[in-house]
Coordinates of C-alpha atoms and ligand atoms in Angstrom, one line a residue:
M1 CA 21.6 -26.1 68.3
K2 CA 21.6 -29.9 67.8
V3 CA 18.8 -31.8 69.6
E4 CA 20.5 -34.6 71.5
P5 CA 18.5 -37.8 71.0
G6 CA 16.1 -38.4 73.9
T7 CA 16.3 -34.9 75.4
R8 CA 13.4 -32.5 76.1
V9 CA 12.9 -29.4 74.0
S10 CA 11.3 -26.2 75.0
L11 CA 10.9 -24.0 72.0
A12 CA 9.5 -21.1 74.1
S13 CA 12.9 -20.9 75.8
I14 CA 15.0 -20.8 72.6
A15 CA 15.4 -17.2 71.3
A16 CA 14.5 -17.0 67.7
D17 CA 16.4 -13.7 67.4
D18 CA 19.7 -15.2 68.7
T19 CA 22.8 -14.1 66.8
G20 CA 25.4 -16.0 68.8
G21 CA 27.0 -12.7 69.6
L22 CA 28.1 -12.3 66.0
T23 CA 27.8 -9.1 64.0
R24 CA 26.2 -9.4 60.6
E25 CA 29.5 -8.6 58.8
D26 CA 31.3 -11.4 60.7
A27 CA 28.6 -13.9 60.1
E28 CA 28.4 -13.1 56.4
R29 CA 32.2 -13.4 55.9
R30 CA 32.2 -16.8 57.6
F31 CA 29.1 -17.8 55.6
K32 CA 30.8 -16.9 52.3
A33 CA 33.7 -19.2 53.0
L34 CA 31.4 -22.0 54.1
A35 CA 29.1 -21.7 51.0
K36 CA 32.2 -22.1 48.8
E37 CA 33.4 -25.1 50.8
L38 CA 30.0 -26.7 50.5
G39 CA 30.3 -26.4 46.8
E40 CA 33.7 -28.1 46.9
L41 CA 32.3 -30.8 49.2
G42 CA 29.3 -31.3 46.9
R43 CA 31.8 -32.0 44.0
L44 CA 33.7 -34.4 46.2
L45 CA 30.4 -36.2 47.2
W46 CA 29.7 -36.6 43.5
A47 CA 33.2 -37.9 42.7
D48 CA 33.3 -40.2 45.6
G49 CA 29.9 -41.7 44.6
S50 CA 29.3 -43.8 47.7
R51 CA 27.2 -41.5 49.9
K52 CA 24.3 -39.1 49.6
L53 CA 23.2 -36.2 51.7
L54 CA 19.6 -35.5 52.7
M55 CA 18.7 -32.1 54.1
V56 CA 15.2 -31.8 55.6
L57 CA 13.8 -28.3 56.1
Q58 CA 10.8 -27.6 58.2
A59 CA 9.4 -24.2 59.4
M60 CA 6.3 -22.3 60.0
D61 CA 5.0 -20.2 57.0
T62 CA 7.5 -17.4 56.2
G63 CA 10.2 -19.3 58.2
G64 CA 12.7 -18.9 55.4
K65 CA 12.9 -22.4 53.8
D66 CA 13.2 -21.1 50.2
G67 CA 15.7 -18.4 51.1
T68 CA 17.8 -20.9 53.0
I69 CA 18.0 -23.2 50.0
R70 CA 18.8 -20.3 47.6
K71 CA 21.6 -18.9 49.8
V72 CA 23.2 -22.0 51.2
F73 CA 23.6 -23.7 47.8
R74 CA 24.6 -20.5 45.9
R75 CA 28.1 -21.9 45.2
T76 CA 27.0 -25.5 44.7
N77 CA 26.6 -27.1 41.3
P78 CA 22.8 -27.2 40.7
Q79 CA 23.2 -30.5 38.9
G80 CA 24.1 -32.3 42.1
V81 CA 21.2 -30.8 44.2
K82 CA 17.7 -32.3 43.9
I83 CA 15.0 -30.2 45.6
A84 CA 11.7 -31.7 46.4
N85 CA 8.8 -29.5 47.5
F86 CA 6.1 -31.3 49.4
K87 CA 2.7 -29.7 49.1
V88 CA -0.9 -30.7 50.0
P89 CA -1.0 -34.4 48.9
T90 CA -2.8 -35.2 45.7
S91 CA -5.7 -37.8 45.8
E92 CA -3.3 -40.4 44.4
E93 CA -0.8 -39.7 47.1
L94 CA -3.5 -39.8 49.8
A95 CA -4.6 -43.2 48.5
H96 CA -1.2 -44.5 49.6
D97 CA 0.7 -44.5 52.9
Y98 CA 2.3 -41.1 53.6
L99 CA 5.9 -42.2 53.0
W100 CA 5.0 -43.4 49.4
R101 CA 5.4 -40.0 47.8
I102 CA 8.6 -39.3 49.9
H103 CA 10.8 -42.2 49.1
E104 CA 11.2 -41.6 45.4
H105 CA 12.7 -38.1 46.1
T106 CA 15.4 -39.3 48.4
P107 CA 18.9 -38.5 46.9
G108 CA 20.8 -41.0 44.9
S109 CA 24.6 -41.7 45.3
G110 CA 26.6 -38.5 45.0
E111 CA 23.6 -36.3 45.2
I112 CA 22.4 -33.7 47.7
G113 CA 18.6 -34.1 48.3
V114 CA 16.7 -31.2 49.8
F115 CA 13.2 -31.7 51.3
N116 CA 11.4 -28.3 51.3
R117 CA 8.7 -29.6 53.8
S118 CA 8.8 -33.4 54.1
H119 CA 7.2 -36.4 55.7
Y120 CA 7.2 -34.4 58.9
E121 CA 4.1 -32.6 57.7
D122 CA 2.3 -35.9 58.4
V123 CA 2.8 -35.3 62.1
L124 CA 2.6 -31.5 62.0
V125 CA -0.2 -30.0 59.8
V126 CA -1.9 -33.3 59.7
R127 CA -1.9 -33.5 63.5
V128 CA -2.8 -29.8 64.1
L129 CA -5.7 -29.8 61.7
G130 CA -6.8 -33.3 62.7
L131 CA -6.6 -34.6 59.2
V132 CA -6.2 -38.2 60.5
P133 CA -7.1 -39.4 64.0
E134 CA -4.5 -39.4 66.8
E135 CA -4.2 -43.2 66.8
R136 CA -2.8 -42.9 63.3
W137 CA -0.5 -39.9 63.5
S138 CA 0.8 -41.0 66.9
R139 CA 2.3 -44.1 65.4
R140 CA 4.1 -42.2 62.7
Y141 CA 7.1 -41.1 64.8
D142 CA 8.2 -44.8 64.9
H143 CA 7.7 -45.3 61.2
I144 CA 9.7 -42.2 60.4
N145 CA 12.6 -43.2 62.6
A146 CA 12.6 -46.6 61.0
F147 CA 12.4 -45.0 57.5
E148 CA 15.3 -42.7 58.2
R149 CA 17.3 -45.6 59.7
L150 CA 16.8 -47.5 56.5
L151 CA 18.1 -44.5 54.5
A152 CA 21.1 -44.0 56.8
D153 CA 22.0 -47.7 56.7
E154 CA 22.0 -47.5 52.9
G155 CA 24.5 -44.6 52.8
T156 CA 22.4 -41.5 53.3
I157 CA 23.8 -38.7 55.6
I158 CA 20.8 -37.0 57.1
R159 CA 20.6 -33.6 58.6
K160 CA 17.2 -32.0 59.6
F161 CA 16.6 -28.3 60.3
Y162 CA 13.8 -26.6 62.1
L163 CA 14.0 -22.9 61.2
H164 CA 12.8 -21.2 64.4
I165 CA 11.1 -17.8 63.9
D166 CA 8.9 -16.3 66.5
K167 CA 5.3 -15.1 66.1
D168 CA 6.3 -11.4 65.9
E169 CA 8.8 -12.1 63.1
Q170 CA 6.1 -14.0 61.2
K171 CA 3.9 -11.0 61.5
R172 CA 6.6 -8.7 60.1
R173 CA 7.2 -11.1 57.2
L174 CA 3.5 -11.5 56.4
Q175 CA 3.0 -7.8 56.6
A176 CA 5.9 -7.3 54.1
R177 CA 4.1 -9.6 51.7
L178 CA 1.1 -7.3 51.9
D179 CA 3.1 -4.1 51.6
D180 CA 5.6 -4.9 48.9
P181 CA 4.0 -5.4 45.5
T182 CA 6.8 -7.7 44.4
K183 CA 5.9 -10.0 47.4
N184 CA 2.1 -9.9 47.1
W185 CA 2.2 -13.1 45.2
K186 CA 3.6 -14.9 48.2
F187 CA 0.7 -13.8 50.4
N188 CA -1.6 -16.7 51.1
A189 CA -4.7 -15.9 53.2
G190 CA -4.6 -19.5 54.3
D191 CA -1.4 -18.8 56.2
L192 CA -3.4 -16.7 58.6
D193 CA -5.4 -19.8 59.6
H194 CA -2.2 -21.7 60.5
R195 CA -1.0 -18.6 62.4
K196 CA -4.0 -18.8 64.6
L197 CA -2.9 -22.3 65.6
W198 CA 0.6 -21.2 66.4
D199 CA 0.7 -22.8 69.9
D200 CA -0.6 -26.1 68.5
Y201 CA 2.1 -26.1 65.9
M202 CA 4.8 -25.4 68.5
A203 CA 3.5 -28.3 70.6
A204 CA 3.6 -30.5 67.5
Y205 CA 7.1 -29.3 66.6
Q206 CA 8.3 -30.0 70.1
D207 CA 7.1 -33.6 69.8
V208 CA 8.8 -34.0 66.5
L209 CA 12.1 -32.7 67.8
E210 CA 12.0 -34.9 70.9
K211 CA 10.8 -38.1 69.3
T212 CA 12.7 -38.1 66.0
S213 CA 16.2 -36.7 66.6
T214 CA 18.5 -39.7 66.3
D215 CA 22.2 -40.2 66.0
Q216 CA 22.0 -40.9 62.3
A217 CA 19.3 -38.3 61.6
P218 CA 19.6 -35.4 64.1
W219 CA 17.5 -32.3 64.2
H220 CA 19.0 -28.9 64.5
I221 CA 17.0 -26.0 65.8
I222 CA 18.1 -22.9 63.9
P223 CA 17.3 -19.5 65.4
A224 CA 16.0 -17.9 62.1
N225 CA 14.7 -14.4 62.8
H226 CA 18.0 -13.1 61.4
K227 CA 18.5 -14.6 57.9
W228 CA 22.3 -14.1 58.0
Y229 CA 22.7 -16.0 61.2
R230 CA 20.3 -18.8 60.0
N231 CA 22.3 -19.2 56.8
L232 CA 25.6 -19.5 58.7
L233 CA 24.3 -22.1 61.1
V234 CA 22.8 -24.3 58.3
A235 CA 25.9 -24.1 56.2
E236 CA 28.0 -25.0 59.2
V237 CA 26.1 -28.2 59.9
L238 CA 26.1 -29.3 56.2
V239 CA 29.8 -28.6 55.8
E240 CA 30.7 -30.4 59.0
A241 CA 28.5 -33.4 58.0
L242 CA 30.3 -33.7 54.6
R243 CA 33.8 -33.1 56.1
D244 CA 33.2 -36.0 58.5
A245 CA 31.9 -38.3 55.8
G246 CA 35.3 -39.8 54.8
L247 CA 34.8 -38.8 51.2
S248 CA 37.7 -39.1 48.7
Y249 CA 38.4 -38.7 45.0
P250 CA 38.5 -42.1 43.4
E251 CA 41.9 -43.4 42.0
P252 CA 42.2 -43.0 38.2
E253 CA 41.5 -46.2 36.3
E254 CA 45.0 -46.4 35.0
D255 CA 48.4 -44.9 35.5
L256 CA 48.1 -41.4 34.0
D257 CA 51.8 -40.5 34.0
G258 CA 52.8 -41.9 30.7
I259 CA 49.8 -40.6 28.8
V260 CA 50.4 -38.0 26.1
I261 CA 47.5 -36.2 24.4
E262 CA 48.4 -35.9 20.7
Ligands
AMP1 P1 4.0 -23.9 50.7 O1 5.2 -24.6 51.3 O2 3.8 -22.5 51.2 O3 4.0 -24.0 49.2 O4 2.7 -24.7 51.2 C1 2.5 -26.0 51.1 C2 1.3 -26.4 51.9 O5 1.2 -27.8 51.8 C3 1.5 -26.1 53.4 O6 0.4 -25.4 53.9 C4 1.6 -27.5 54.0 O7 1.1 -27.5 55.3 C5 0.9 -28.3 53.1 N1 1.2 -29.7 53.2 C6 2.4 -30.3 52.9 N2 2.4 -31.6 53.2 C7 1.2 -31.9 53.6 C8 0.6 -33.1 54.1 N3 1.2 -34.2 54.1 N4 -0.7 -33.0 54.4 C9 -1.4 -31.8 54.4 N5 -0.9 -30.7 54.0 C10 0.4 -30.7 53.6
MG2 MG1 3.2 -20.9 52.2

């Protein structure tokens, strides 16, 4: 669901287990075709060379950011996809403004850039944990909108995704990380501290979605309890964005008709 700029958002009333009435089989069949088309559009984006695509992914822990990247780009040439994972900032990063570390990871012409977490952490975790005072984080929505406008003005197509799982689904996924020895490595006791602050995070996410969904850089709320539905929705948005971008293969440099390869 696209967040129309300037509208109110109530995450509590959006069902994280929505499936749009689709069966898993139908969704997976449609997804397969879209993942293939995304690969073709990625090639066209590269050949066209005038635009770039930035995908921003945000979610609560276990929300499925990594799985979404893995699945959605399974048919896309990895050379054209640049993934940036934003973790707890280093001391050098903290010594600068919060967009300093972000800007260098924005995609270049022809590329797809993926932000696995992003500058939005600076109004999410930073706000919820009180890492900077309110007078600082509350100004950041305007900075972020201006930053994204700059990127869009310079040729970046931006699509932002909030993967919406509910608290019960997070419990199941955290439990799976405890129960499955091949998933133990993903279990992070610190995630439980964030889980305790669930309602604060939802309030912070709601503000993000209301204040920073713009025409050039819209947010999409993706019901994400069911991975197969999540993958389908994300692929649909990306494919549609690239289909509408007016991309074309460049004309060859010279007339190729008379050329004979000896
Ligand atoms: P993960 O995505 O599980 O590898 O965890 C990355 C961690 O980095 C998460 O707990 C984020 O909340 C944290 N993080 C990312 N960006 C920031 C930021 N700007 N300030 C503080 N913590 C951050
Ligand atoms: Mg984590």
